[in-house]
Short mmCIF file of N, CA and C in Angstrom, two decimals:
data_model
loop_
_atom_site.label_atom_id
_atom_site.label_comp_id
_atom_site.label_asym_id
_atom_site.label_seq_id
_atom_site.Cartn_x
_atom_site.Cartn_y
_atom_site.Cartn_z
N UNK A 1 87.20 198.79 -162.44
CA UNK A 1 88.85 199.55 -162.24
C UNK A 1 89.65 198.53 -161.10
N UNK A 2 88.91 198.04 -160.64
CA UNK A 2 89.88 196.93 -159.58
C UNK A 2 91.37 196.50 -160.63
N UNK A 3 90.97 195.60 -161.31
CA UNK A 3 92.02 194.77 -161.65
C UNK A 3 93.27 196.09 -162.11
N UNK A 4 92.52 197.95 -163.14
CA UNK A 4 93.88 198.68 -163.37
C UNK A 4 94.75 198.61 -162.01
N UNK A 5 93.80 199.36 -160.58
CA UNK A 5 94.75 199.79 -159.37
C UNK A 5 95.75 198.44 -159.50
N UNK A 6 94.95 197.40 -159.66
CA UNK A 6 95.94 195.96 -159.09
C UNK A 6 96.85 196.11 -159.82
N UNK A 7 96.66 196.67 -160.65
CA UNK A 7 98.09 196.45 -161.94
C UNK A 7 99.04 197.47 -161.51
N UNK A 8 98.52 198.54 -161.01
CA UNK A 8 99.50 199.50 -161.07
C UNK A 8 100.61 199.07 -159.57
N UNK A 9 99.64 198.57 -158.69
CA UNK A 9 99.96 198.18 -157.44
C UNK A 9 101.23 196.71 -157.45
N UNK A 10 100.50 195.50 -158.49
CA UNK A 10 101.97 195.07 -158.01
C UNK A 10 102.98 195.27 -159.95
N UNK A 11 103.12 196.50 -159.43
CA UNK A 11 103.63 196.82 -160.38
C UNK A 11 103.90 195.34 -162.10
N UNK A 12 102.70 195.29 -162.59
CA UNK A 12 102.56 194.67 -163.94
C UNK A 12 103.08 195.13 -164.50
N UNK A 13 102.96 196.40 -165.11
CA UNK A 13 103.63 197.08 -166.31
C UNK A 13 104.85 197.88 -166.22
N UNK A 14 105.33 197.51 -167.37
CA UNK A 14 106.45 197.82 -167.77
C UNK A 14 106.96 198.35 -168.75
N UNK A 15 106.86 199.86 -169.22
CA UNK A 15 107.81 199.80 -170.60
C UNK A 15 109.25 199.09 -170.98
N UNK A 16 109.03 199.23 -172.41
CA UNK A 16 110.51 198.68 -172.42
C UNK A 16 109.93 198.87 -174.19
N UNK A 17 111.72 199.16 -174.13
CA UNK A 17 112.03 199.40 -175.89
C UNK A 17 111.53 197.92 -176.86
N UNK A 18 110.72 197.81 -178.11
CA UNK A 18 110.83 197.30 -178.89
C UNK A 18 112.56 196.30 -179.59
N UNK A 19 112.14 195.35 -179.33
CA UNK A 19 113.56 194.78 -179.91
C UNK A 19 114.31 194.91 -181.16
N UNK A 20 115.05 194.97 -181.73
CA UNK A 20 115.25 194.39 -183.51
C UNK A 20 114.30 193.56 -184.16
N UNK A 21 113.64 193.94 -184.65
CA UNK A 21 113.25 192.56 -185.69
C UNK A 21 111.78 192.04 -185.37
N UNK A 22 111.61 192.67 -184.03
CA UNK A 22 109.76 192.10 -183.72
C UNK A 22 108.53 192.88 -184.11
N UNK A 23 107.57 192.87 -184.15
CA UNK A 23 106.75 193.55 -184.72
C UNK A 23 105.88 193.78 -183.42
N UNK A 24 105.61 194.42 -183.08
CA UNK A 24 104.37 195.03 -182.08
C UNK A 24 103.39 194.61 -182.03
N UNK A 25 102.20 194.02 -181.02
CA UNK A 25 101.26 193.22 -181.04
C UNK A 25 100.34 194.29 -180.52
N UNK A 26 99.09 194.29 -181.41
CA UNK A 26 98.30 195.47 -180.98
C UNK A 26 97.42 194.71 -179.84
N UNK A 27 96.36 195.71 -178.94
CA UNK A 27 95.36 194.93 -177.82
C UNK A 27 94.90 196.02 -177.91
N UNK A 28 93.99 195.91 -177.20
CA UNK A 28 92.85 196.97 -176.97
C UNK A 28 91.94 196.60 -175.23
N UNK A 29 91.28 196.93 -174.83
CA UNK A 29 90.55 197.21 -173.64
C UNK A 29 89.54 196.73 -173.97
N UNK A 30 89.11 196.08 -172.51
CA UNK A 30 87.17 195.12 -173.29
C UNK A 30 87.00 195.06 -171.91
N UNK A 31 85.89 195.80 -171.71
CA UNK A 31 85.00 195.62 -170.08
C UNK A 31 83.89 195.42 -170.61
N UNK A 32 83.26 194.49 -169.24
CA UNK A 32 82.21 193.41 -168.77
C UNK A 32 81.43 194.22 -167.60
N UNK A 33 80.30 194.01 -167.56
CA UNK A 33 80.11 193.58 -165.98
C UNK A 33 79.10 193.14 -165.82
N UNK A 34 80.09 192.38 -164.76
CA UNK A 34 79.08 190.55 -163.91
C UNK A 34 78.02 191.15 -162.91
N UNK A 35 77.35 190.22 -163.30
CA UNK A 35 75.51 191.07 -162.66
C UNK A 35 75.67 189.69 -161.23
N UNK A 36 75.29 190.06 -159.81
CA UNK A 36 75.13 189.64 -158.25
C UNK A 36 74.21 188.40 -158.91
N UNK A 37 73.56 187.75 -157.76
CA UNK A 37 72.22 187.35 -158.11
C UNK A 37 71.52 188.31 -157.83
N UNK A 38 71.34 189.29 -156.75
CA UNK A 38 70.43 189.92 -156.06
C UNK A 38 70.39 191.36 -157.20
N UNK A 39 71.11 191.31 -158.01
CA UNK A 39 71.20 192.56 -159.97
C UNK A 39 71.35 194.37 -158.91
N UNK A 40 72.14 193.87 -157.43
CA UNK A 40 72.40 194.93 -157.00
C UNK A 40 73.61 195.47 -156.71
N UNK A 41 74.63 194.48 -156.15
CA UNK A 41 76.26 194.81 -156.48
C UNK A 41 77.01 194.20 -157.42
N UNK A 42 76.57 194.64 -158.57
CA UNK A 42 77.72 194.74 -159.73
C UNK A 42 78.79 194.59 -159.76
N UNK A 43 79.47 194.38 -160.49
CA UNK A 43 80.73 194.07 -160.32
C UNK A 43 81.30 194.56 -162.12
N UNK A 44 82.74 195.70 -162.27
CA UNK A 44 82.91 196.06 -163.29
C UNK A 44 84.25 195.98 -164.01
N UNK A 45 84.15 194.92 -165.20
CA UNK A 45 85.70 194.48 -165.11
C UNK A 45 86.77 194.67 -166.15
N UNK A 46 87.42 194.96 -166.24
CA UNK A 46 87.97 195.69 -167.29
C UNK A 46 89.71 194.91 -167.97
N UNK A 47 89.65 194.12 -169.04
CA UNK A 47 90.18 193.49 -169.75
C UNK A 47 90.94 193.66 -170.95
N UNK A 48 92.67 193.55 -170.61
CA UNK A 48 93.70 194.39 -171.84
C UNK A 48 93.37 192.49 -172.60
N UNK A 49 92.72 193.06 -173.79
CA UNK A 49 92.65 191.83 -174.62
C UNK A 49 93.81 192.10 -176.10
N UNK A 50 94.53 191.41 -176.24
CA UNK A 50 95.33 191.15 -176.86
C UNK A 50 95.35 191.16 -178.41
N UNK A 51 95.52 191.39 -179.54
CA UNK A 51 95.01 190.86 -180.67
C UNK A 51 96.22 189.95 -181.50
N UNK A 52 96.09 188.62 -180.67
CA UNK A 52 96.94 187.72 -181.12
C UNK A 52 96.84 187.45 -183.09
N UNK A 53 95.68 187.55 -183.59
CA UNK A 53 95.53 187.49 -185.00
C UNK A 53 96.19 188.31 -185.64
N UNK A 54 97.26 189.30 -185.12
CA UNK A 54 98.31 190.07 -185.65
C UNK A 54 99.44 189.13 -186.27
N UNK A 55 99.54 188.43 -185.38
CA UNK A 55 101.41 187.58 -185.08
C UNK A 55 100.98 186.34 -185.86
N UNK A 56 102.38 185.44 -186.60
CA UNK A 56 102.51 184.51 -187.00
C UNK A 56 102.81 183.39 -186.83
N UNK A 57 102.43 181.92 -185.89
CA UNK A 57 103.59 181.14 -185.11
C UNK A 57 104.81 180.90 -185.92
N UNK A 58 105.80 180.89 -184.85
CA UNK A 58 107.29 180.36 -185.26
C UNK A 58 108.37 181.78 -185.88
N UNK A 59 107.39 182.77 -186.74
CA UNK A 59 107.78 183.58 -186.66
C UNK A 59 107.50 185.35 -185.19
N UNK A 60 107.14 185.30 -185.02
CA UNK A 60 106.48 185.83 -184.24
C UNK A 60 106.32 185.01 -182.17
N UNK A 61 106.20 184.00 -182.41
CA UNK A 61 105.95 183.34 -180.90
C UNK A 61 106.30 181.69 -181.27
N UNK A 62 106.33 180.97 -179.92
CA UNK A 62 106.77 179.40 -180.58
C UNK A 62 105.72 179.04 -179.41
N UNK A 63 105.34 179.22 -178.40
CA UNK A 63 104.55 178.91 -177.26
C UNK A 63 103.41 179.72 -176.59
N UNK A 64 102.31 178.98 -175.95
CA UNK A 64 101.80 180.35 -174.52
C UNK A 64 101.51 179.41 -173.49
N UNK A 65 100.91 179.71 -173.07
CA UNK A 65 100.67 179.36 -171.45
C UNK A 65 100.10 180.11 -170.32
N UNK A 66 99.42 179.92 -170.30
CA UNK A 66 97.94 179.91 -169.02
C UNK A 66 98.48 179.35 -167.90
N UNK A 67 98.35 180.31 -166.61
CA UNK A 67 98.25 179.02 -165.10
C UNK A 67 96.69 179.15 -164.91
N UNK A 68 96.03 178.12 -165.71
CA UNK A 68 94.50 178.26 -165.44
C UNK A 68 95.02 176.30 -165.37
N UNK A 69 93.76 175.98 -164.12
CA UNK A 69 93.42 174.67 -163.98
C UNK A 69 92.25 174.17 -164.98
N UNK A 70 92.44 172.78 -165.84
CA UNK A 70 92.01 172.14 -166.73
C UNK A 70 90.50 172.09 -166.29
N UNK A 71 89.39 171.84 -166.74
CA UNK A 71 89.05 171.15 -166.52
C UNK A 71 88.31 169.91 -166.02
N UNK A 72 88.94 169.10 -166.84
CA UNK A 72 89.49 167.48 -166.29
C UNK A 72 89.81 167.84 -164.92
N UNK A 73 91.34 168.50 -164.26
CA UNK A 73 90.86 168.62 -163.07
C UNK A 73 90.66 168.42 -162.14
N UNK A 74 89.73 169.81 -162.64
CA UNK A 74 88.71 169.74 -161.69
C UNK A 74 87.06 168.97 -161.28
N UNK A 75 87.22 168.33 -162.57
CA UNK A 75 86.05 167.49 -161.86
C UNK A 75 86.61 166.06 -161.48
N UNK A 76 87.80 165.98 -161.57
CA UNK A 76 88.29 164.54 -160.61
C UNK A 76 88.48 165.35 -159.33
N UNK A 77 89.14 166.54 -158.99
CA UNK A 77 88.90 166.78 -157.73
C UNK A 77 87.32 167.07 -156.98
N UNK A 78 86.48 167.60 -157.81
CA UNK A 78 85.33 167.43 -156.86
C UNK A 78 84.66 165.90 -156.72
N UNK A 79 85.23 165.31 -157.76
CA UNK A 79 84.36 163.41 -157.80
C UNK A 79 85.20 163.10 -156.16
N UNK A 80 86.82 162.92 -156.13
CA UNK A 80 87.25 162.83 -155.13
C UNK A 80 86.57 163.31 -153.80
N UNK A 81 86.51 164.79 -154.20
CA UNK A 81 85.81 165.50 -152.71
C UNK A 81 84.51 164.59 -152.26
N UNK A 82 83.65 164.22 -153.25
CA UNK A 82 81.48 163.86 -153.24
C UNK A 82 82.61 162.70 -152.72
N UNK A 83 83.19 161.78 -153.81
CA UNK A 83 83.77 160.05 -152.62
C UNK A 83 84.08 160.24 -151.25
N UNK A 84 84.71 161.15 -150.89
CA UNK A 84 85.80 160.84 -150.08
C UNK A 84 84.97 161.35 -148.73
N UNK A 85 84.21 162.27 -148.92
CA UNK A 85 82.70 163.31 -148.00
C UNK A 85 83.95 163.99 -147.56
N UNK A 86 84.63 164.89 -148.20
CA UNK A 86 85.91 166.27 -148.10
C UNK A 86 85.20 167.00 -148.03
N UNK A 87 85.48 168.56 -146.90
CA UNK A 87 84.15 169.64 -146.81
C UNK A 87 84.66 170.37 -148.52
N UNK A 88 84.15 170.87 -149.05
CA UNK A 88 84.82 172.51 -150.03
C UNK A 88 84.15 173.51 -149.85
N UNK A 89 84.36 174.18 -150.48
CA UNK A 89 84.72 175.25 -149.91
C UNK A 89 85.22 176.67 -151.59
N UNK A 90 84.07 177.02 -151.72
CA UNK A 90 84.27 178.17 -152.89
C UNK A 90 85.68 179.42 -152.60
N UNK A 91 86.13 179.26 -153.66
CA UNK A 91 87.01 180.45 -153.82
C UNK A 91 87.69 180.55 -155.36
N UNK A 92 87.98 182.15 -154.70
CA UNK A 92 88.55 183.04 -156.16
C UNK A 92 90.08 183.14 -156.36
N UNK A 93 90.77 183.07 -157.16
CA UNK A 93 92.25 183.54 -157.16
C UNK A 93 91.96 185.31 -157.70
N UNK A 94 92.37 185.86 -157.11
CA UNK A 94 92.67 187.19 -157.86
C UNK A 94 93.65 187.88 -158.72
N UNK A 95 93.31 188.72 -159.82
CA UNK A 95 94.63 189.03 -160.15
C UNK A 95 95.99 187.09 -160.89
N UNK A 96 94.94 185.80 -160.73
CA UNK A 96 95.59 184.62 -160.94
C UNK A 96 96.74 185.15 -162.08
N UNK A 97 97.11 185.57 -163.41
CA UNK A 97 98.18 185.64 -164.12
C UNK A 97 99.55 186.54 -163.55
N UNK A 98 99.04 186.68 -161.99
CA UNK A 98 100.25 187.08 -161.57
C UNK A 98 101.38 185.96 -161.40
N UNK A 99 100.84 185.05 -161.24
CA UNK A 99 101.19 184.22 -160.57
C UNK A 99 101.93 183.18 -161.21
N UNK A 100 102.03 183.46 -162.70
CA UNK A 100 102.23 182.81 -163.55
C UNK A 100 104.02 182.97 -164.12
N UNK A 101 104.94 182.16 -164.09
CA UNK A 101 106.31 182.23 -164.57
C UNK A 101 106.71 182.40 -166.15
N UNK A 102 106.76 183.29 -167.02
CA UNK A 102 107.37 182.72 -168.23
C UNK A 102 109.03 183.47 -168.40
N UNK A 103 108.93 182.86 -169.54
CA UNK A 103 110.70 182.59 -170.24
C UNK A 103 111.06 183.26 -171.01
N UNK A 104 111.48 183.56 -171.41
CA UNK A 104 111.99 184.34 -172.99
C UNK A 104 112.38 182.88 -174.10
#
């Protein structure tokens, strides 16, 4: 529910007309429960999942991008932090998808 509320708050939804000659991509909602270590304070997550298999490369799209760090980058940073004795902190970026700029 938090994801749905934050999408409304951040105005990430916009209803637009389908451009001429373009095909609509289907989607569905996926729901999961993330369990905490204590098993009491659970988080409910909602995801809008695109049915990517309905589109064809070059005809419907040319490239995709997600602003997510690659595992190699994270491993290098953790290795540097260990070798240089840097203090580490844990953090989570909520709604990371809002920080990526897509162009037509």
